[in-house]
Coordinates of C-alpha atoms and ligand atoms in Angstrom, one line a residue:
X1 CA 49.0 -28.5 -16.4
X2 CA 45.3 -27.0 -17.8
X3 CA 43.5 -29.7 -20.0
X4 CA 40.6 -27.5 -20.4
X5 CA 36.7 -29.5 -20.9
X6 CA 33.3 -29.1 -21.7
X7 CA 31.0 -31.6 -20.3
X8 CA 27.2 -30.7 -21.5
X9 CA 27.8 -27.0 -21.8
X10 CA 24.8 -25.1 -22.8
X11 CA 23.9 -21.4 -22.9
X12 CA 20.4 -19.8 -22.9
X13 CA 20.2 -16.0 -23.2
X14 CA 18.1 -14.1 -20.7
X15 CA 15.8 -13.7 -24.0
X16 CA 15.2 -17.1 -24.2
X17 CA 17.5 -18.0 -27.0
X18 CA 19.5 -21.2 -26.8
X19 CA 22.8 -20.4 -28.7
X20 CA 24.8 -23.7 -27.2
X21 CA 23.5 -27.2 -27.3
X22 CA 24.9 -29.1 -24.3
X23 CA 28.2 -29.5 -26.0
X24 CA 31.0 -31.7 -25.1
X25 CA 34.7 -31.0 -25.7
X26 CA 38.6 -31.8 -24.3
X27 CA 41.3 -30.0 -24.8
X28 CA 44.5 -30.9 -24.0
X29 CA 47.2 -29.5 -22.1
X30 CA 49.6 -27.5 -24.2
X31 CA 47.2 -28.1 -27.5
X32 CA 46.6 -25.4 -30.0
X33 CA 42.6 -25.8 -30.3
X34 CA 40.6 -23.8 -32.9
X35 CA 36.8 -23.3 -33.0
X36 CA 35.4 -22.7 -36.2
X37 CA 32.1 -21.9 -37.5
X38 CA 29.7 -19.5 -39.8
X39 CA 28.7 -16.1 -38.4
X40 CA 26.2 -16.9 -35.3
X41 CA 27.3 -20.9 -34.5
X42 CA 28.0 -19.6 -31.3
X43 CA 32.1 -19.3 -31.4
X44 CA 32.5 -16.5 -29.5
X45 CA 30.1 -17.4 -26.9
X46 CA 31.5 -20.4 -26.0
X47 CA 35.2 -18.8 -25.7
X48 CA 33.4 -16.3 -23.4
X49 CA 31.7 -18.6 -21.4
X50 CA 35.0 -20.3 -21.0
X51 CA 36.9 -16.7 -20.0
X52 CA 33.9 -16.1 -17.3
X53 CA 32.8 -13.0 -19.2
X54 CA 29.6 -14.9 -19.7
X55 CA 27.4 -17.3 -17.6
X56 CA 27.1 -20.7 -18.3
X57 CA 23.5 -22.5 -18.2
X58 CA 24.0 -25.7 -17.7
X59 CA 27.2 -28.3 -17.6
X60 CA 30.5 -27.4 -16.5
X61 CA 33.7 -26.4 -17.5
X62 CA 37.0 -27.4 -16.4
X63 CA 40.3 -25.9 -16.6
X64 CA 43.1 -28.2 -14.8
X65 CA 41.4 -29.5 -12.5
X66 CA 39.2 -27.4 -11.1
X67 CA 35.8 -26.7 -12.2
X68 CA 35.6 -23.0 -13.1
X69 CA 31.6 -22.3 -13.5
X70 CA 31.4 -19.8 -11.1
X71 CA 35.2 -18.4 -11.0
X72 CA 35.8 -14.8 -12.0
X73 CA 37.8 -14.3 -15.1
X74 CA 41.0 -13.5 -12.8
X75 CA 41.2 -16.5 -10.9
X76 CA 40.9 -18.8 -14.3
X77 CA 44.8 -18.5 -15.2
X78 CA 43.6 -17.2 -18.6
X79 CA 44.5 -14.3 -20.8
X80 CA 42.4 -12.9 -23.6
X81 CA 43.3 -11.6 -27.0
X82 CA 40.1 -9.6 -28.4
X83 CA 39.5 -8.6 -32.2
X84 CA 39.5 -4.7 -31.2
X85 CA 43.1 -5.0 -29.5
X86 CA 42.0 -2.2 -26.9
X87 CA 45.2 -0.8 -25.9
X88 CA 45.3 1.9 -23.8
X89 CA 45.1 4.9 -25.6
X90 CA 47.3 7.2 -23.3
X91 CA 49.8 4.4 -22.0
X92 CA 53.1 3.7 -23.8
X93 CA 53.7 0.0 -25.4
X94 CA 55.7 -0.7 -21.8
X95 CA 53.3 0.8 -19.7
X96 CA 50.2 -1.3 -21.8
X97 CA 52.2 -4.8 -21.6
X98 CA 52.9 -4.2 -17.6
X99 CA 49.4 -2.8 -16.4
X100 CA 47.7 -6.4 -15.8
X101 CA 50.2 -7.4 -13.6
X102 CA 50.7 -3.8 -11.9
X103 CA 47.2 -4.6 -10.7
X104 CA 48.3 -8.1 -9.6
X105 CA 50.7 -6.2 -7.2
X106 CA 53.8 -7.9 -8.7
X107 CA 56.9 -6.5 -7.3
X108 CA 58.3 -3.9 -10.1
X109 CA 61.0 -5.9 -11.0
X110 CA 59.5 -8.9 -12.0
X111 CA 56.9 -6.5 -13.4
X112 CA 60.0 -5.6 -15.3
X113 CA 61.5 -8.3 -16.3
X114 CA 58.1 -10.4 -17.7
X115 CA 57.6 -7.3 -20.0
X116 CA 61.2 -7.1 -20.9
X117 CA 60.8 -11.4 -22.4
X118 CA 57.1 -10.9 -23.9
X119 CA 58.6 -8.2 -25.9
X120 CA 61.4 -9.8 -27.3
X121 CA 59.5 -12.9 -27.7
X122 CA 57.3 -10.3 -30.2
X123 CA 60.0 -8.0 -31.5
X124 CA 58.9 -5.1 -29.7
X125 CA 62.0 -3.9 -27.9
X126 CA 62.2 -0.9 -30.5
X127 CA 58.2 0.1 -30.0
X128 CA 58.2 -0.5 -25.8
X129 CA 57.7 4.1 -25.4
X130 CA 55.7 4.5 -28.2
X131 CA 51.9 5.1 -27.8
X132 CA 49.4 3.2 -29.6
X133 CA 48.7 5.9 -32.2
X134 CA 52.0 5.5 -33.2
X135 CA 52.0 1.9 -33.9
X136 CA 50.8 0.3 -37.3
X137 CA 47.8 -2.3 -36.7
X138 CA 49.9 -5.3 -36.6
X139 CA 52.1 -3.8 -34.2
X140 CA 49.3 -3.1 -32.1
X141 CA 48.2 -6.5 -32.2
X142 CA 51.2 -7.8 -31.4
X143 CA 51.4 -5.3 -28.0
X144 CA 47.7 -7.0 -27.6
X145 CA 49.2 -10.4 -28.0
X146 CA 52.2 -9.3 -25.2
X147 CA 49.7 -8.5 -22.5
X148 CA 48.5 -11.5 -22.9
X149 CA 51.8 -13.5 -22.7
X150 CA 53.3 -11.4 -19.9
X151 CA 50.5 -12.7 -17.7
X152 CA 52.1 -16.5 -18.2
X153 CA 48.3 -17.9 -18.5
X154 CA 47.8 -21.6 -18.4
X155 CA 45.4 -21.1 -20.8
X156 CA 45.6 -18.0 -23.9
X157 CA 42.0 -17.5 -25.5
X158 CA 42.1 -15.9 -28.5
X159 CA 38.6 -14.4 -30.0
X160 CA 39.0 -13.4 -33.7
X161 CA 42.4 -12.0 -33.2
X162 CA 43.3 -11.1 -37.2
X163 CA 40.1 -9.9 -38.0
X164 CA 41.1 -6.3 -38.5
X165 CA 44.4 -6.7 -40.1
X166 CA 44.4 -6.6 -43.7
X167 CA 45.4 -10.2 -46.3
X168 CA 49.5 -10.0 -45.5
X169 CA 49.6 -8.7 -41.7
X170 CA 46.8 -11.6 -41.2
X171 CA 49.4 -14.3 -42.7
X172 CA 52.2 -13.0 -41.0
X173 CA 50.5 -13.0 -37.7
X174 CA 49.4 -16.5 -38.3
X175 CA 52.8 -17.5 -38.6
X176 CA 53.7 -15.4 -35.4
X177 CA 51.1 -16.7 -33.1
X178 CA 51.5 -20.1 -33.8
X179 CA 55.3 -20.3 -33.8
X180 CA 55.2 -18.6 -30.0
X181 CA 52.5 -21.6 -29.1
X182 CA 55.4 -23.7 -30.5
X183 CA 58.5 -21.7 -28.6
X184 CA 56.2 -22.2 -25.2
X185 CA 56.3 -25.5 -25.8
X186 CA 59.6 -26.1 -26.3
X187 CA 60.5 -24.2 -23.3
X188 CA 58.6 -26.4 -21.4
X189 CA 55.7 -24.3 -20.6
X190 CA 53.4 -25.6 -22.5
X191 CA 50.0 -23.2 -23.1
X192 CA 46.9 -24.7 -23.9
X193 CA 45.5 -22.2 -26.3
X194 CA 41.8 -21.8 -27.9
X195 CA 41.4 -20.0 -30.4
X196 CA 38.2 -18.8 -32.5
X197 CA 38.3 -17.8 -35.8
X198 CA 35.3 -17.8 -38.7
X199 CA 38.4 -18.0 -41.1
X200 CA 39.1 -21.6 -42.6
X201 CA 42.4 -20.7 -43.3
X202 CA 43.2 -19.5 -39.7
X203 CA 41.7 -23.0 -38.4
X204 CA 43.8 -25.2 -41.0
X205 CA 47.1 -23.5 -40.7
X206 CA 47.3 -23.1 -36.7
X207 CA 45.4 -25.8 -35.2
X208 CA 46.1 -28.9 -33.8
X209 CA 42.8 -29.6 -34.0
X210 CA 40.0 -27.8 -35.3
X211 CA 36.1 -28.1 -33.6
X212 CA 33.6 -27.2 -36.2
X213 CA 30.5 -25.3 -34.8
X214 CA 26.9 -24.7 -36.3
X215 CA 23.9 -23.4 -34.8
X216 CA 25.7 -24.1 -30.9
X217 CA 26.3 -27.7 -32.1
X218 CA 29.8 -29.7 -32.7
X219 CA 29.9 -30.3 -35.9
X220 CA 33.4 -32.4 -35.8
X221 CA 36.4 -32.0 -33.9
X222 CA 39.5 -33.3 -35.8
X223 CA 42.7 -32.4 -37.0
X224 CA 42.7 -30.4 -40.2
X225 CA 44.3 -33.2 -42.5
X226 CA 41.2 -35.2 -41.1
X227 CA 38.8 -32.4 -41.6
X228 CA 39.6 -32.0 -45.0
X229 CA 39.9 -35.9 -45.9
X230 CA 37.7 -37.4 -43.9
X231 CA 34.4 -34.9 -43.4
X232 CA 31.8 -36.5 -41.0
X233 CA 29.0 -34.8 -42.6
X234 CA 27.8 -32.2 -45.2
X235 CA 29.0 -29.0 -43.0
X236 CA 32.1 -29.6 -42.4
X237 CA 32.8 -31.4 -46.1
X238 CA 31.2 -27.5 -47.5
X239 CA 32.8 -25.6 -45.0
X240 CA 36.4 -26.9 -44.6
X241 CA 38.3 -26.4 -48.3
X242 CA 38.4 -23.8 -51.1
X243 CA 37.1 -23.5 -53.3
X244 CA 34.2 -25.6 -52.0
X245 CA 33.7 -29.3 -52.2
X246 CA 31.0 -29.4 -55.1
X247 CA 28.2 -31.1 -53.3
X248 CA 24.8 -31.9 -55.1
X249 CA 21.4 -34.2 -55.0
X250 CA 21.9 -37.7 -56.4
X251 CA 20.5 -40.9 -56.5
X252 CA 22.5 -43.9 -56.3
X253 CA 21.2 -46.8 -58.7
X254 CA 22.9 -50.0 -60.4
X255 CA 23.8 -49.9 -64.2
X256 CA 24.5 -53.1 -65.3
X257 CA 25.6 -54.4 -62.4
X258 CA 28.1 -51.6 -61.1
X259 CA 26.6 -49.3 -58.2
X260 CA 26.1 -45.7 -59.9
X261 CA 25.7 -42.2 -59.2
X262 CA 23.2 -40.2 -61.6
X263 CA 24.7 -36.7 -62.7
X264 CA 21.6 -35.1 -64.2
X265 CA 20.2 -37.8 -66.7
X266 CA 23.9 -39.1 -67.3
X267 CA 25.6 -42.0 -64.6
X268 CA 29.1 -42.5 -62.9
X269 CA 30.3 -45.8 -62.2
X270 CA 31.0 -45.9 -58.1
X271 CA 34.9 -47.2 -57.0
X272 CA 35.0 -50.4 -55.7
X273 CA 35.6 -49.0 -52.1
X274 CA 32.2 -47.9 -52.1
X275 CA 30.4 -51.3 -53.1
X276 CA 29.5 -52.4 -49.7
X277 CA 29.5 -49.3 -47.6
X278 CA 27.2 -47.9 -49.2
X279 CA 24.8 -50.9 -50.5
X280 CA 22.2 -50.0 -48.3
X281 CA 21.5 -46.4 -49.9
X282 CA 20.7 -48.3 -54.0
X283 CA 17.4 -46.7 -55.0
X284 CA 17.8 -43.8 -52.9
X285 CA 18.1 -39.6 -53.0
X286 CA 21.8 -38.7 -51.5
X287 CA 24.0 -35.9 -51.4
X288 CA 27.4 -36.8 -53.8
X289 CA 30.6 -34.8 -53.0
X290 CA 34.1 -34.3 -54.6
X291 CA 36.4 -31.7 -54.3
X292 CA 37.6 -29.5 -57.0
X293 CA 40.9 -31.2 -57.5
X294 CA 39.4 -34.5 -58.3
X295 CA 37.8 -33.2 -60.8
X296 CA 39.4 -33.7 -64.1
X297 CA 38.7 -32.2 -67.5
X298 CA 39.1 -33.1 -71.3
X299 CA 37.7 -31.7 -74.8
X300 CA 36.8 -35.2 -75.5
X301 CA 34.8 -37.9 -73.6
X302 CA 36.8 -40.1 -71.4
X303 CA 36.2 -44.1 -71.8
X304 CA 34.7 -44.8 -68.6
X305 CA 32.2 -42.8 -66.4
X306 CA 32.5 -39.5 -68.2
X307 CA 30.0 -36.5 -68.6
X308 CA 29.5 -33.4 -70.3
X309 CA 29.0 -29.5 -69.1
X310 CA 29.6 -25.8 -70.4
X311 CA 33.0 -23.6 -69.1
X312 CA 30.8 -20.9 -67.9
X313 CA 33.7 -19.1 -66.4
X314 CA 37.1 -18.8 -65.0
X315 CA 39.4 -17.7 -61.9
X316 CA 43.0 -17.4 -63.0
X317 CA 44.9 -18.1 -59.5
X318 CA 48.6 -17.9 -61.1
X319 CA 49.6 -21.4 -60.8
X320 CA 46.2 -22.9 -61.3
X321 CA 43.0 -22.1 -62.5
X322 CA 39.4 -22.7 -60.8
X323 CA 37.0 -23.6 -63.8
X324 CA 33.3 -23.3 -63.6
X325 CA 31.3 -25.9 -65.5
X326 CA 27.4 -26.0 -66.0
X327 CA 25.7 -29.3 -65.6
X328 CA 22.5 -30.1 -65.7
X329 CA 21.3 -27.1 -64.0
X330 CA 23.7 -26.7 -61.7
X331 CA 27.4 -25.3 -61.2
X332 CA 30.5 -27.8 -60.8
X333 CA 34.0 -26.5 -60.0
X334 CA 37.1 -28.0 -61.0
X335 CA 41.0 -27.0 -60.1
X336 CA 43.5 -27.3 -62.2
X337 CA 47.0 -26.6 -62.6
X338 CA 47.2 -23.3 -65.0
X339 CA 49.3 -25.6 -67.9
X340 CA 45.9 -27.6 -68.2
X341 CA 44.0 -25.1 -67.7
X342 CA 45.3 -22.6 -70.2
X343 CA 44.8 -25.3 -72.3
X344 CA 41.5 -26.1 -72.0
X345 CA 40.0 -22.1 -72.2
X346 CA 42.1 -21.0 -75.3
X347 CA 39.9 -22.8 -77.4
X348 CA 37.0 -20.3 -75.5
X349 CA 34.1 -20.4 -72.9
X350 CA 30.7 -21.6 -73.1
X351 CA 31.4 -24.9 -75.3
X352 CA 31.0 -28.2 -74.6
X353 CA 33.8 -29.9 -72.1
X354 CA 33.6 -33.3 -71.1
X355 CA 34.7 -34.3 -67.2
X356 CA 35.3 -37.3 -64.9
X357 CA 35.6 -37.6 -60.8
X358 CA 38.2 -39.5 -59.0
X359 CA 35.9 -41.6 -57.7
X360 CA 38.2 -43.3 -55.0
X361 CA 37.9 -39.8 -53.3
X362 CA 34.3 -39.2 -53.7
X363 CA 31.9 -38.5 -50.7
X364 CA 28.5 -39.7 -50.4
X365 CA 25.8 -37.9 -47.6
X366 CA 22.9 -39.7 -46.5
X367 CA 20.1 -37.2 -47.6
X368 CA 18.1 -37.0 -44.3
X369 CA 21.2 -37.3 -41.3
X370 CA 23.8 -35.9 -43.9
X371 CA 26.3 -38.0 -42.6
X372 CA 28.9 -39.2 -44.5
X373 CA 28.1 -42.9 -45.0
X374 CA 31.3 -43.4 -47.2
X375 CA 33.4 -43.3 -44.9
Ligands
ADP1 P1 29.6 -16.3 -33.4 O1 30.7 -15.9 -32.4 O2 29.8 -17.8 -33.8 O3 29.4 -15.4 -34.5 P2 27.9 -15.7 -31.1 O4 28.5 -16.5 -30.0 O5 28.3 -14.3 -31.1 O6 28.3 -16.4 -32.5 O7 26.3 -15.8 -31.1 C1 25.7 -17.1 -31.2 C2 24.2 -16.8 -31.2 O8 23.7 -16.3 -30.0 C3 23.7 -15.9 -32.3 O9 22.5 -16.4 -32.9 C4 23.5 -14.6 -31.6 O10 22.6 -13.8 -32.3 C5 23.1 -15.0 -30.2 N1 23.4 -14.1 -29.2 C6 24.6 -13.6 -28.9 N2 24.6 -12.7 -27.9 C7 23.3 -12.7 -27.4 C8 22.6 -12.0 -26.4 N3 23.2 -11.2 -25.5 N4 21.3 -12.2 -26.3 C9 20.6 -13.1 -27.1 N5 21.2 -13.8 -28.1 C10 22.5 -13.6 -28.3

């Protein structure tokens, strides 16, 4: 059992700089949890703090139930899987998944054996006497993955783990990692497993949950249908989906008698759903936000709540397109499956569309706390 928590974990660097904010997070036994986050939110410092490879300033953290502050890496019951796999250059695929536990001073036939089930686990049979220059990058990860698996952690931290393999390898490890999280499980050793990633795609496919970070703060922790759906502010509804959620400055007023937003000197009519919740904001600036794929299109104007822009340009994704509109001074992005699409851009670019949002999946951001007050 290793439920791993933060309680008020904060990090100053001997320079002064504080790159975690007292944050607070649970994790629970067996769950696959991924921390995500811009370049510089503080990611990998937090995972290291957690691994014991960096101090902590203030709070504690707790793996099972003991509190690890001031516990050497060894005695956490982790094991870490770094970016730069750093195998050991002169050391066979064998000799590389059976050093950690040499040093441990496990008998050699356990030794043996633990090697012998992390590399079938990761289809390395074939590669176990081969050096490392011999194996292709995602081999080598997956060697890096087995030393961590032959150690039977309570706890795997991965930091960045893809980040050197190219678009295909990165999908296919995906896949791998997450299905041995799932094959733990099943056998009935569950691993609780943290993983940081700056990749959205990473964070949506594998986690359970995902924790957003920015600037050393929690941004939201939810799982990735929630993320996406049901952003708590105007991060995570930018950062979480791609292409982006189109976000802008707005003002919400009434128009005979139906709650509006303004889209440059033009007005949409607000969903019912909306009336109340967000009542209090009439009069004021906001943030508005809807996704790509809510966003419809048509060479003539809709009957209710529609508005005008240029096609500026367009990304052809094979079965759907990503068009990029102009409006009043700023860009909007729909998606849209290619038949519609194709459609729309054979008559040519830079001409007048006209558009309309699904309102009932709009997003409105309070301008000051950027919270998302339609929710
Ligand atoms: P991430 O992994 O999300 O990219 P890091 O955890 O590496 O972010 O860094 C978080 C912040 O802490 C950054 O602003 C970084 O510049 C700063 N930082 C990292 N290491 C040190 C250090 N040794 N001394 C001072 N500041 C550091």
């Amino acid at each position: 059992m290793a439920e791993v928590i933060f309680n008020k974990l904060e990090k100053v660097y001997s320079n002064g700089f504080k790159a975690v904010h007292g944050i607070d997070l649970s994790i629970a036994d067996g769950e696959f949890m991924v921390i995500v986050g811009p370049s510089g939110c503080a990611k990998s410092t937090t995972l290291r703090m957690l691994a014991g490879l960096e101090t902590i300033s203030g709070g504690e953290i707790r793996i099972g139930d003991k509190i690890v502050n001031n516990l050497a890496p060894k005695e956490r019951g982790i094991a870490m899987v770094f970016q730069n796999y750093a195998l050991y250059p002169h050391m066979t695929v064998r000799e590389n998944l059976a050093f950690g536990l040499k040093l441990s001073k496990l008998p050699k036939q356990q030794i043996a054996q633990q090697v012998q089930e992390a590399a079938q686990i990761l289809e390395l049979e074939d590669l176990l006497d081969r050096l490392p220059r011999q194996l292709s990058g995602g081999q080598a990860q997956r060697v890096a993955v087995g030393r961590a698996i032959v150690k039977k952690p309570d706890v795997f931290l991965f930091d960045e783990p893809l980040s050197n393999l190219d678009a295909k390898l990165r999908a296919s490890m995906r896949i791998r990692i997450s299905d041995l999280h799932k094959q733990l499980k099943k056998s009935g050793k569950p691993a609780t497993t943290v993983y940081v990633t700056h990749d959205q795609t990473e964070a949506m496919t594998m986690g359970d949950r995902i924790c957003v970070m920015k600037l050393g703060h929690i941004m939201q922790v939810d799982t990735p249908d929630n993320l996406y759906h049901y952003p708590q502010n105007k991060f995570v509804a930018g950062f979480i989906g791609a292409p982006e959620m189109n976000i802008r400055s707005s003002r919400l007023v009434e128009d005979a008698g139906q709650l509006c937003i303004t889209v440059g000197e033009e007005k949409m009519p607000l969903d019912e759903r909306l009336k109340e919740k967000v009542a209090a904001w009439k009069e004021q600036e906001v943030f508005f936000g809807i996704r790509p794929e809510f966003v419809h299109l048509s060479d003539t104007p809709f009957a209710h709540g529609s508005c005008s822009g240029e096609i500026m340009r367009v990304e052809n994704m094979g079965h759907e397109f990503f068009i990029y509109l102009h409006v009043a001074g700023y860009e909007l992005t729909a998606r849209l499956p290619s038949d519609q699409a194709k459609a729309m851009i054979e008559k040519g670019l830079h001409r007048t569309v006209y558009f309309r949002f699904d309102m009932d999946k709009c997003h409105i951001f309070d301008a000051q706390t950027e919270l998302n007050v339609s929710l």
